[in-house]
Amino acid sequence: MLEIKNLHASVGDVEILKGVNLSVNAGEVHAIMGPNGSGKSTLANALAGHANYKVTAGSVTFDGKDLLAQPPEQRARAGLFLSFQNPIEIPGVRLDHFLRAGLNAVNKSKGLEELDVLKFDRLIAKKVKVVEMDRAFARRAVNEGFSGGERKRSEILQMAVLEPKLAILDEPDSGLDVDALRVVSEGINELRSPERSLLLITHYQRILSYVVPDFIHIIVNGRFVRSGGKELALEIEAEGYDKYTEAAGAPAGE
Amino acid sequence: MTTQNIPVSNLDQYIAAFEGLEQNGAAQDPAWLRQLRLDAFHRFTELGFPTARRGNEEWKYTDVGPLAKTAFQSPASTAVPVLDFQSVQPFTYGGATGNRIVFVNGAYSESLSSVARHPESLTLAPFSQALSLDGDLVQRHLGKNADYKEQAFVALNTAFLHDGALVHVPEGAVVEEPVLILHLSADGKDTVTHPRTLVVAAKDSKVTILESYGGLADGAYFANAVTEIILEPGAEVRHYRMQRQSEQAYHVATTSVTLSEGSSYTSVALDMGGKLTRNNLNALVAGEGASCVLNGAYLVTGRQHVDNQVIIDHASPHTTSRELYKGVLDGRSQAVFHGSIIVQRGAQKVDAKQEDRNLLLSDHCEADTRPAFWIYADDVKCAHGASSGKLDDDALFYLKSRGLDEQEARSLLTKGFVHDITATIAHESIRAHTEAAVSGWLEKL
Ligand SMILES: Nc1ncnc2c1ncn2[C@@H]1O[C@H](COP(=O)(O)OP(=O)(O)OP(=O)(O)O)[C@@H](O)[C@H]1O
Ligand SMILES: [Mg+2]
């Protein structure tokens, strides 16, 4: 489904990703772990098409098509979703209005029915339950005044509505209390299916006991330095990244 | 004639028009009104049109030269078109209730209007009726709030004051339905109208006024409106002002509001039309404990020019004012916001806040914000803020990452930007229609 080959990406003049290779098949869950500043969010943003993250070399195909040639909205319409590490506030724009516009843009590109206000209302009323929020939550302006946990729930709600093929989740667990972690994890698991894949970026093993990955990749200084099964998370939890960072030298960006 | 003004170049034409008014029935107006017109006309010839010359702060950024040079004609009274309500609907913003008064090309349209004469709750009448039935009331207030002695456009309007709208809400009355005052220009070229409105909200009364200006034909016509609003003690007035003139039109509107003690005035203005728009909003906060909220949004594109001049005069202690204006500029448009706050001697505990925010959608538009404070009391709170900027790239990316294309993302963010203003419209249906009008404007970009 996703094929990343020798991906290099820069922010400004600084190269952050220095040759990332990754292959994700339908139905798989891949976790990505790595120290702060190692390039995890850079990878996520480059895949989603943020203009500040410039791909300087390498290729990415998504469903057999060149992903990097597509503008961000086309990637979204093709079924790629990014749950942001730090979702931005959009004052004056209601979450449900925004989501209806997004879903209809996706549906339209697929020749599917666009939902009118009433139909979307029924859908959103159902989907807010996934993240254990009430209908009023989706009437608030996007992320405006949301607590850290609410922002993460809002991202998962958006994912639940858009039902992407590939969800890239950039630290969906950071800043969550135990109950919210369970809710968010269940929301993620609800999306799992043999046709859908997840790229889950996290620092903690805890979410991985809910959302069990098929593979774990360790990224250090803009490169994947090790890949393995779910047991790798426990090893990181116990030992940290020291042995990788020493080998890799300076952190990314320096 | 002051050095700040342009003399009236086509004076003959104005004199002919002024004399023509008397021949068209205005000679039957009461003597006081005829005298008022005469005084105002004299004053207009003395004042001339304001110039954008340096030193004239109030008009520095807005050039009315082209307007001053044009020989506008009064619309022929025989040419008032017959309109059905359907065609004026877009200008009613969901406020077309039983209380409405409609003027087409400056003339009262009986067929489109639905006026009211309920001495207990509301009088809504054209001056043609009000001058005989409510003569004392009209005489007591008309021309007393909007200053024709100093402001050229008020003088010009007052010189041609013949018909107009009277809204009178008697003491203690609460008018639930909004009162719609609609001024339409239906034929295009080079005609001038002088819409005039008088609102008297008596003690402890409550009313919502929707004042709407619209162009049904493309054309370089000129609308020169004056609205006077008097709030007696404890009165509460919500005032929505919508302007969608033709894109070649000149629109100059002066709104003069006088607030007595304990009264509260809220206005939300939306300007989308006009080639050149100038709004003068003057609030005299004259009574203790009075408060006003003045909000506005202006959306301009192409070569449109919009200038909002807001003067709040705090003449009494314990008065508050809140001003929030937001502008969306595209193309080569220009916007001016000039907000003055005056705190008179002895007006302690005044709390005034002013804000103007501009969103620049193109690289060729220009927004000028000029705050001014004249403070003669020491125990006051005054604050102001201003900004102009572009849409945030991260916000655009966030929307696109959910499937919205560039156009949809920009449109949604822009609507969000204006939302602060439209959200302050308390009347649900007017709010919804106003938001739809904003969306409609954005779709055309
Ligand atoms: N917009 C930006 N401007 C400047 N530098 C940036 C920007 N985005 C990322 N960087 C730099 O790129 C490097 C990698 O950042 P990235 O956000 O990808 O790290 P990360 O692995 O997600 O870290 P964390 O675990 O803290 O979220 C860092 O040195 C960071 O400072
Ligand atoms: Mg990160």
XYZ file of N, CA and C in Angstrom, chain B residues 245-441:
591
model
N -24.436 47.520 -2.554
C -24.715 48.357 -3.720
C -24.022 47.759 -4.941
N -24.313 48.313 -6.095
C -23.655 47.827 -7.314
C -22.160 48.107 -7.214
N -21.388 47.388 -7.995
C -19.941 47.533 -7.860
C -19.385 48.816 -8.478
N -20.254 49.601 -9.115
C -19.800 50.912 -9.599
C -20.312 52.050 -8.725
N -21.134 51.708 -7.748
C -21.858 52.745 -7.014
C -21.001 53.454 -5.965
N -21.421 54.678 -5.660
C -20.871 55.413 -4.521
C -21.868 55.285 -3.379
N -21.363 54.919 -2.230
C -22.243 54.790 -1.073
C -21.626 55.568 0.090
N -22.315 56.603 0.509
C -21.860 57.372 1.666
C -22.984 57.312 2.693
N -22.673 56.833 3.872
C -23.728 56.685 4.877
C -23.260 57.245 6.211
N -24.104 58.062 6.779
C -23.806 58.624 8.097
C -24.850 58.124 9.077
N -24.378 57.533 10.143
C -25.286 57.062 11.180
C -24.937 57.802 12.462
N -25.897 58.543 12.990
C -25.645 59.296 14.221
C -26.544 58.756 15.314
N -25.910 58.291 16.372
C -26.646 57.640 17.451
C -26.451 58.449 18.727
N -27.544 58.713 19.417
C -27.447 59.415 20.695
C -27.982 58.504 21.792
N -27.118 58.230 22.777
C -27.506 57.297 23.839
C -27.727 58.031 25.159
N -28.938 57.885 25.717
C -29.209 58.451 27.038
C -28.843 57.438 28.113
N -29.029 57.839 29.370
C -28.516 56.995 30.449
C -29.145 55.593 30.442
N -28.265 54.641 30.713
C -28.708 53.256 30.830
C -29.149 52.616 29.524
N -28.983 53.294 28.427
C -29.422 52.701 27.157
C -28.302 51.853 26.576
N -28.681 50.972 25.664
C -27.633 50.175 25.043
C -27.895 50.015 23.551
N -26.850 50.220 22.795
C -26.947 50.202 21.338
C -25.921 49.219 20.796
N -26.374 48.308 19.939
C -25.481 47.339 19.313
C -25.631 47.452 17.810
N -24.558 47.616 17.116
C -24.690 47.616 15.664
C -23.733 46.626 15.035
N -24.224 45.975 13.992
C -23.378 45.094 13.193
C -23.537 45.550 11.753
N -22.434 45.952 11.153
C -22.494 46.461 9.787
C -21.768 45.504 8.866
N -22.354 45.293 7.709
C -21.704 44.439 6.719
C -21.680 45.172 5.381
N -20.499 45.471 4.914
C -20.344 46.159 3.634
C -19.724 45.206 2.626
N -20.413 44.980 1.529
C -19.876 44.099 0.500
C -19.870 44.758 -0.870
N -20.722 45.763 -1.037
C -20.865 46.358 -2.364
C -20.210 47.723 -2.459
N -20.511 48.392 -3.580
C -20.028 49.760 -3.767
C -18.625 49.812 -4.334
N -18.414 50.793 -5.188
C -17.058 51.035 -5.669
C -16.326 51.858 -4.627
N -17.039 52.842 -4.111
C -16.496 53.649 -3.025
C -17.533 53.705 -1.923
N -17.151 53.228 -0.767
C -18.063 53.236 0.376
C -17.430 54.018 1.506
N -18.211 54.924 2.061
C -17.732 55.649 3.223
C -18.835 55.614 4.275
N -18.510 55.029 5.414
C -19.472 55.001 6.511
C -18.981 55.886 7.636
N -19.813 56.802 8.040
C -19.537 57.576 9.250
C -20.482 57.093 10.324
N -19.923 56.565 11.375
C -20.762 56.130 12.481
C -20.378 56.960 13.695
N -21.324 57.771 14.148
C -21.047 58.649 15.283
C -21.942 58.257 16.443
N -21.320 57.855 17.530
C -22.121 57.508 18.701
C -21.813 58.506 19.805
N -22.846 59.204 20.234
C -22.697 60.121 21.356
C -23.232 59.408 22.595
N -22.306 58.968 23.432
C -22.709 58.219 24.618
C -22.939 59.246 25.716
N -24.160 59.750 25.742
C -24.423 60.970 26.498
C -24.928 60.724 27.910
N -25.414 59.518 28.191
C -26.020 59.299 29.503
C -25.242 58.289 30.321
N -25.232 58.505 31.626
C -24.476 57.627 32.501
C -24.936 56.174 32.354
N -23.962 55.257 32.381
C -24.300 53.838 32.316
C -24.668 53.338 30.932
N -24.609 54.191 29.944
C -24.963 53.742 28.583
C -23.811 52.932 27.995
N -24.152 52.033 27.084
C -23.094 51.225 26.479
C -23.386 50.970 25.011
N -22.336 50.892 24.237
C -22.541 50.547 22.834
C -21.530 49.524 22.362
N -21.985 48.684 21.473
C -21.133 47.685 20.824
C -21.244 47.933 19.331
N -20.133 48.272 18.709
C -20.156 48.588 17.286
C -19.267 47.595 16.554
N -19.900 46.694 15.838
C -19.137 45.692 15.101
C -19.367 45.861 13.606
N -18.406 45.418 12.841
C -18.599 45.524 11.401
C -17.640 44.640 10.638
N -18.084 44.233 9.473
C -17.215 43.489 8.567
C -17.305 44.133 7.201
N -16.186 44.226 6.529
C -16.202 44.734 5.165
C -15.446 43.769 4.280
N -16.065 43.431 3.154
C -15.497 42.467 2.224
C -15.367 43.171 0.883
N -14.153 43.351 0.440
C -13.958 44.106 -0.798
C -12.984 43.405 -1.735
N -13.202 43.619 -3.018
C -12.343 43.004 -4.015
C -12.231 43.951 -5.209
N -11.548 43.507 -6.268
C -11.405 44.369 -7.443
C -10.745 45.679 -7.063
N -11.382 46.775 -7.438
C -10.847 48.083 -7.068
C -11.754 48.791 -6.067
N -12.475 48.016 -5.322
C -13.373 48.620 -4.338
C -12.586 49.346 -3.245
N -13.203 50.366 -2.717
C -12.607 51.144 -1.633
C -13.662 51.289 -0.546
N -13.305 50.917 0.672
C -14.266 51.063 1.774
C -13.584 51.778 2.938
N -14.292 52.720 3.497
C -13.732 53.561 4.553
C -14.742 53.624 5.693
N -14.350 53.113 6.828
C -15.208 53.205 8.006
C -14.625 54.188 8.994
N -15.405 55.194 9.264
C -14.984 56.189 10.236
C -15.938 56.104 11.405
N -15.409 55.708 12.564
C -16.266 55.519 13.733
C -15.809 56.475 14.822
N -16.709 57.299 15.274
C -16.360 58.229 16.350
C -17.274 57.943 17.542
N -16.662 57.593 18.648
C -17.445 57.368 19.860
C -17.100 58.470 20.849
N -18.109 59.176 21.237
C -17.908 60.318 22.120
C -18.497 59.970 23.493
N -17.615 59.654 24.429
C -18.072 59.335 25.784
C -18.242 60.642 26.551
N -19.475 61.093 26.665
C -19.711 62.375 27.313
C -20.111 62.213 28.779
N -20.324 60.976 29.202
C -20.772 60.730 30.575
C -19.935 59.651 31.231
N -19.867 59.702 32.564
C -19.111 58.677 33.280
C -19.798 57.309 33.211
N -19.017 56.287 33.556
C -19.534 54.908 33.601
C -20.168 54.489 32.282
N -19.571 54.849 31.196
C -20.089 54.395 29.903
C -19.055 53.471 29.264
N -19.557 52.540 28.458
C -18.625 51.606 27.831
C -18.854 51.553 26.330
N -17.801 51.242 25.619
C -17.940 50.996 24.185
C -17.015 49.873 23.769
N -17.508 49.075 22.850
C -16.725 47.970 22.289
C -16.836 48.052 20.774
N -15.710 48.028 20.131
C -15.706 48.129 18.671
C -14.878 47.003 18.119
N -15.427 46.236 17.223
C -14.631 45.231 16.524
C -14.987 45.271 15.046
N -14.044 45.622 14.227
C -14.235 45.624 12.779
C -13.269 44.643 12.152
N -13.764 43.925 11.166
C -12.901 42.979 10.472
C -13.057 43.145 8.971
N -11.939 43.160 8.297
C -11.971 43.368 6.857
C -11.363 42.208 6.097
N -11.992 41.872 4.989
C -11.428 40.883 4.071
C -11.182 41.592 2.751
N -9.933 41.620 2.323
C -9.575 42.369 1.123
C -8.964 41.447 0.088
N -9.448 41.589 -1.123
C -8.872 40.822 -2.219
C -8.611 41.778 -3.382
N -8.022 41.273 -4.435
C -7.785 42.087 -5.627
C -6.924 43.297 -5.316
N -7.336 44.437 -5.836
C -6.598 45.672 -5.589
C -7.391 46.594 -4.671
N -8.189 45.997 -3.827
C -9.076 46.800 -2.988
C -8.316 47.532 -1.884
N -8.995 48.522 -1.341
C -8.421 49.297 -0.241
C -9.454 49.425 0.861
N -8.967 49.390 2.093
C -9.870 49.595 3.217
C -9.231 50.554 4.205
N -10.063 51.393 4.752
C -9.615 52.341 5.760
C -10.487 52.140 6.985
N -9.872 52.066 8.133
C -10.639 52.093 9.374
C -10.062 53.197 10.233
N -10.927 54.110 10.595
C -10.493 55.265 11.362
C -11.386 55.349 12.594
N -10.867 54.896 13.708
C -11.689 54.855 14.915
C -11.234 55.891 15.924
N -12.124 56.779 16.281
C -11.783 57.794 17.280
C -12.604 57.565 18.536
N -11.925 57.669 19.649
C -12.629 57.577 20.920
C -12.349 58.852 21.702
N -13.432 59.516 22.071
C -13.307 60.752 22.842
C -13.844 60.476 24.241
N -13.087 60.849 25.243
C -13.597 60.777 26.605
C -13.618 62.201 27.148
N -14.815 62.711 27.379
C -14.974 64.104 27.801
C -14.520 64.314 29.246
N -14.242 65.561 29.538
C -13.873 65.949 30.895
C -14.929 65.440 31.881
N -14.460 64.818 32.943
C -15.397 64.357 33.970
C -16.034 63.010 33.674
N -15.793 62.489 32.495
C -16.392 61.195 32.155
C -15.501 60.070 32.703
N -15.487 59.944 34.032
C -14.646 58.928 34.669
C -15.245 57.536 34.468
N -14.375 56.555 34.681
C -14.784 55.136 34.595
C -15.328 54.759 33.223
N -14.836 55.429 32.233
C -15.192 55.006 30.878
C -14.346 53.792 30.527
N -14.961 52.848 29.854
C -14.251 51.636 29.447
C -14.460 51.461 27.943
N -13.409 51.698 27.171
C -13.547 51.690 25.716
C -12.503 50.778 25.090
N -12.943 50.002 24.145
C -12.027 49.082 23.486
C -12.296 49.065 21.990
N -11.238 49.158 21.227
C -11.383 49.238 19.774
C -10.421 48.279 19.091
N -10.911 47.601 18.074
C -10.081 46.615 17.391
C -10.413 46.591 15.904
N -9.400 46.557 15.087
C -9.611 46.415 13.640
C -8.641 45.367 13.114
N -9.190 44.349 12.490
C -8.360 43.238 11.982
C -8.626 43.056 10.491
N -7.569 42.941 9.736
C -7.729 42.786 8.291
C -7.070 41.520 7.792
N -7.776 40.870 6.909
C -7.246 39.686 6.255
C -6.991 40.038 4.795
N -5.746 39.935 4.377
C -5.381 40.321 3.017
C -5.258 39.072 2.163
N -6.173 38.920 1.220
C -6.170 37.714 0.395
C -5.305 37.867 -0.854
N -4.887 39.070 -1.149
C -4.003 39.246 -2.300
C -2.814 40.115 -1.897
N -1.837 40.193 -2.781
C -0.657 41.007 -2.486
C -0.854 42.463 -2.883
N -1.999 42.761 -3.486
C -2.152 44.100 -4.056
C -3.188 44.947 -3.323
N -3.725 44.412 -2.240
C -4.717 45.189 -1.510
C -4.029 45.936 -0.364
N -4.777 46.850 0.211
C -4.149 47.715 1.202
C -5.142 48.062 2.298
N -4.713 47.922 3.538
C -5.580 48.279 4.663
C -4.873 49.304 5.538
N -5.571 50.377 5.847
C -5.022 51.394 6.750
C -5.900 51.502 7.980
N -5.281 51.360 9.126
C -6.016 51.478 10.377
C -5.460 52.661 11.155
N -6.345 53.541 11.532
C -5.911 54.725 12.280
C -6.727 54.869 13.559
N -6.180 54.469 14.655
C -6.895 54.726 15.905
C -6.562 56.126 16.413
N -7.509 56.748 17.076
C -7.240 58.057 17.681
C -7.984 58.152 19.006
N -7.282 58.636 19.999
C -7.909 58.788 21.321
C -7.793 60.230 21.783
N -8.889 60.774 22.257
C -8.898 62.124 22.823
C -9.459 61.983 24.231
N -8.567 61.938 25.190
C -9.008 61.582 26.532
C -8.797 62.742 27.496
N -9.910 63.201 28.088
C -9.840 64.352 29.002
C -10.254 63.983 30.422
N -10.226 62.673 30.725
C -10.512 62.228 32.095
C -9.387 61.270 32.471
N -9.129 61.108 33.793
C -7.943 60.317 34.130
C -8.229 58.898 34.575
N -9.461 58.624 34.996
C -9.760 57.283 35.487
C -10.550 56.508 34.434
N -9.871 56.157 33.366
C -10.556 55.495 32.260
C -9.738 54.304 31.773
N -10.439 53.396 31.090
C -9.747 52.268 30.456
C -9.965 52.345 28.955
N -8.896 52.512 28.200
C -9.035 52.543 26.746
C -8.013 51.589 26.150
N -8.452 50.780 25.228
C -7.522 49.835 24.613
C -7.793 49.771 23.125
N -6.755 49.514 22.386
C -7.007 49.292 20.970
C -6.030 48.274 20.406
N -6.463 47.629 19.344
C -5.617 46.648 18.687
C -5.881 46.696 17.194
N -4.852 46.397 16.429
C -5.020 46.389 14.978
C -4.062 45.378 14.383
N -4.466 44.791 13.274
C -3.564 43.867 12.597
C -3.998 43.705 11.158
N -3.057 43.376 10.310
C -3.442 42.831 9.014
C -2.469 41.745 8.631
N -3.010 40.713 8.024
C -2.173 39.584 7.669
C -2.865 38.678 6.682
N -2.112 37.684 6.272
C -2.631 36.734 5.293
C -3.181 35.506 6.002
N -3.762 34.626 5.236
C -4.217 33.361 5.800
C -3.002 32.561 6.257
N -3.174 31.848 7.344
C -2.090 31.083 7.928
C -1.834 29.800 7.120
N -0.579 29.595 6.719
C -0.236 28.427 5.900
C -0.513 27.107 6.613
N -0.241 27.078 7.917
C -0.478 25.836 8.650
C -1.974 25.522 8.726
N -2.765 26.578 8.856
C -4.217 26.372 8.880
C -4.701 25.861 7.512
N -4.174 26.456 6.457
C -4.545 25.990 5.113
C -4.170 24.528 4.926
N -2.975 24.177 5.401
C -2.528 22.794 5.255
C -3.426 21.838 6.042
N -3.792 22.264 7.230
C -4.657 21.424 8.060
C -5.954 21.094 7.322
N -6.550 22.128 6.716
C -7.804 21.909 5.987
C -7.586 21.028 4.749
N -6.503 21.291 4.054
C -6.234 20.493 2.850
C -5.949 19.036 3.200
N -5.338 18.835 4.358
C -5.017 17.463 4.741
C -6.283 16.651 5.015
N -7.428 17.337 5.043
C -8.704 16.632 5.198
C -9.480 16.573 3.881
N -8.827 17.015 2.794
C -9.453 16.849 1.487
C -9.936 18.127 0.823
N -9.938 19.258 1.546
C -10.409 20.497 0.935
C -9.366 21.031 -0.046
N -9.817 21.529 -1.183
C -8.838 22.120 -2.097
C -8.540 23.562 -1.679
N -7.582 24.153 -2.368
C -7.124 25.502 -2.020
C -8.285 26.486 -1.862
N -9.143 26.506 -2.875
C -10.270 27.440 -2.880
C -11.213 27.198 -1.702
N -11.539 25.916 -1.465
C -12.446 25.594 -0.356
C -11.813 25.947 0.993
N -10.518 25.665 1.096
C -9.820 25.930 2.353
C -9.759 27.429 2.629
N -9.441 28.201 1.609
C -9.363 29.655 1.783
C -10.722 30.222 2.154
N -11.731 29.722 1.458
C -13.078 30.210 1.696
C -13.542 29.902 3.129
N -13.267 28.694 3.584
C -13.698 28.308 4.936
C -12.950 29.110 6.013
N -11.651 29.298 5.813
C -10.876 30.073 6.786
C -11.321 31.533 6.810
N -11.651 32.051 5.629
C -12.086 33.444 5.562
C -13.429 33.621 6.252
N -14.310 32.646 6.027
C -15.600 32.688 6.717
C -15.391 32.630 8.223
N -14.446 31.812 8.634
C -14.114 31.717 10.050
C -13.618 33.045 10.602
N -12.862 33.742 9.783
C -12.332 35.040 10.183
C -13.460 36.052 10.409
N -14.455 36.031 9.539
C -15.570 36.978 9.636
C -16.582 36.547 10.698
N -16.496 35.274 11.075
C -17.489 34.697 11.974
C -17.669 35.482 13.279
N -16.573 35.992 13.808
C -16.617 36.842 15.011
C -17.653 37.945 14.921
N -17.797 38.461 13.713
C -18.710 39.591 13.512
C -20.132 39.076 13.309
N -20.296 38.155 12.350
C -21.657 37.681 12.067
C -22.269 36.997 13.299
N -21.422 36.392 14.111
C -21.928 35.695 15.300
C -22.579 36.655 16.289
N -22.281 37.949 16.183
C -22.868 38.886 17.137
C -24.261 39.353 16.710
N -24.749 38.842 15.593
C -26.132 39.137 15.207
C -27.039 38.234 16.023
N -27.817 38.842 16.899
C -28.608 38.043 17.837
C -29.796 37.375 17.156
N -30.355 38.021 16.151
C -31.537 37.474 15.478
C -31.113 36.301 14.584
N -31.674 35.121 14.887
C -31.163 33.902 14.274
C -31.280 33.897 12.752
N -32.428 34.280 12.263
C -32.627 34.216 10.814
C -31.777 35.270 10.086
N -31.659 36.436 10.680
C -30.809 37.466 10.059
C -29.347 37.005 10.080
N -28.961 36.370 11.180
C -27.584 35.879 11.265
C -27.318 34.835 10.171
N -28.235 33.893 10.038
C -28.042 32.833 9.043
C -27.976 33.411 7.626
N -28.867 34.361 7.337
C -28.858 34.954 5.995
C -27.602 35.785 5.757
N -27.134 36.424 6.804
C -25.913 37.222 6.661
C -24.721 36.306 6.394
N -24.667 35.202 7.136
C -23.575 34.244 6.897
C -23.644 33.697 5.473
N -24.854 33.457 5.010
C -25.011 32.964 3.635
C -24.553 34.018 2.631
N -24.825 35.287 2.935
C -24.394 36.361 2.030
C -22.865 36.425 1.985
N -22.242 36.221 3.137
C -20.770 36.194 3.179
C -20.248 35.020 2.346
N -20.866 33.851 2.505
C -20.462 32.689 1.709
C -20.617 32.975 0.226
N -21.723 33.594 -0.121
C -21.986 33.929 -1.519
C -20.909 34.851 -2.073
N -20.515 35.795 -1.270
C -19.451 36.725 -1.685
C -18.152 35.949 -1.924
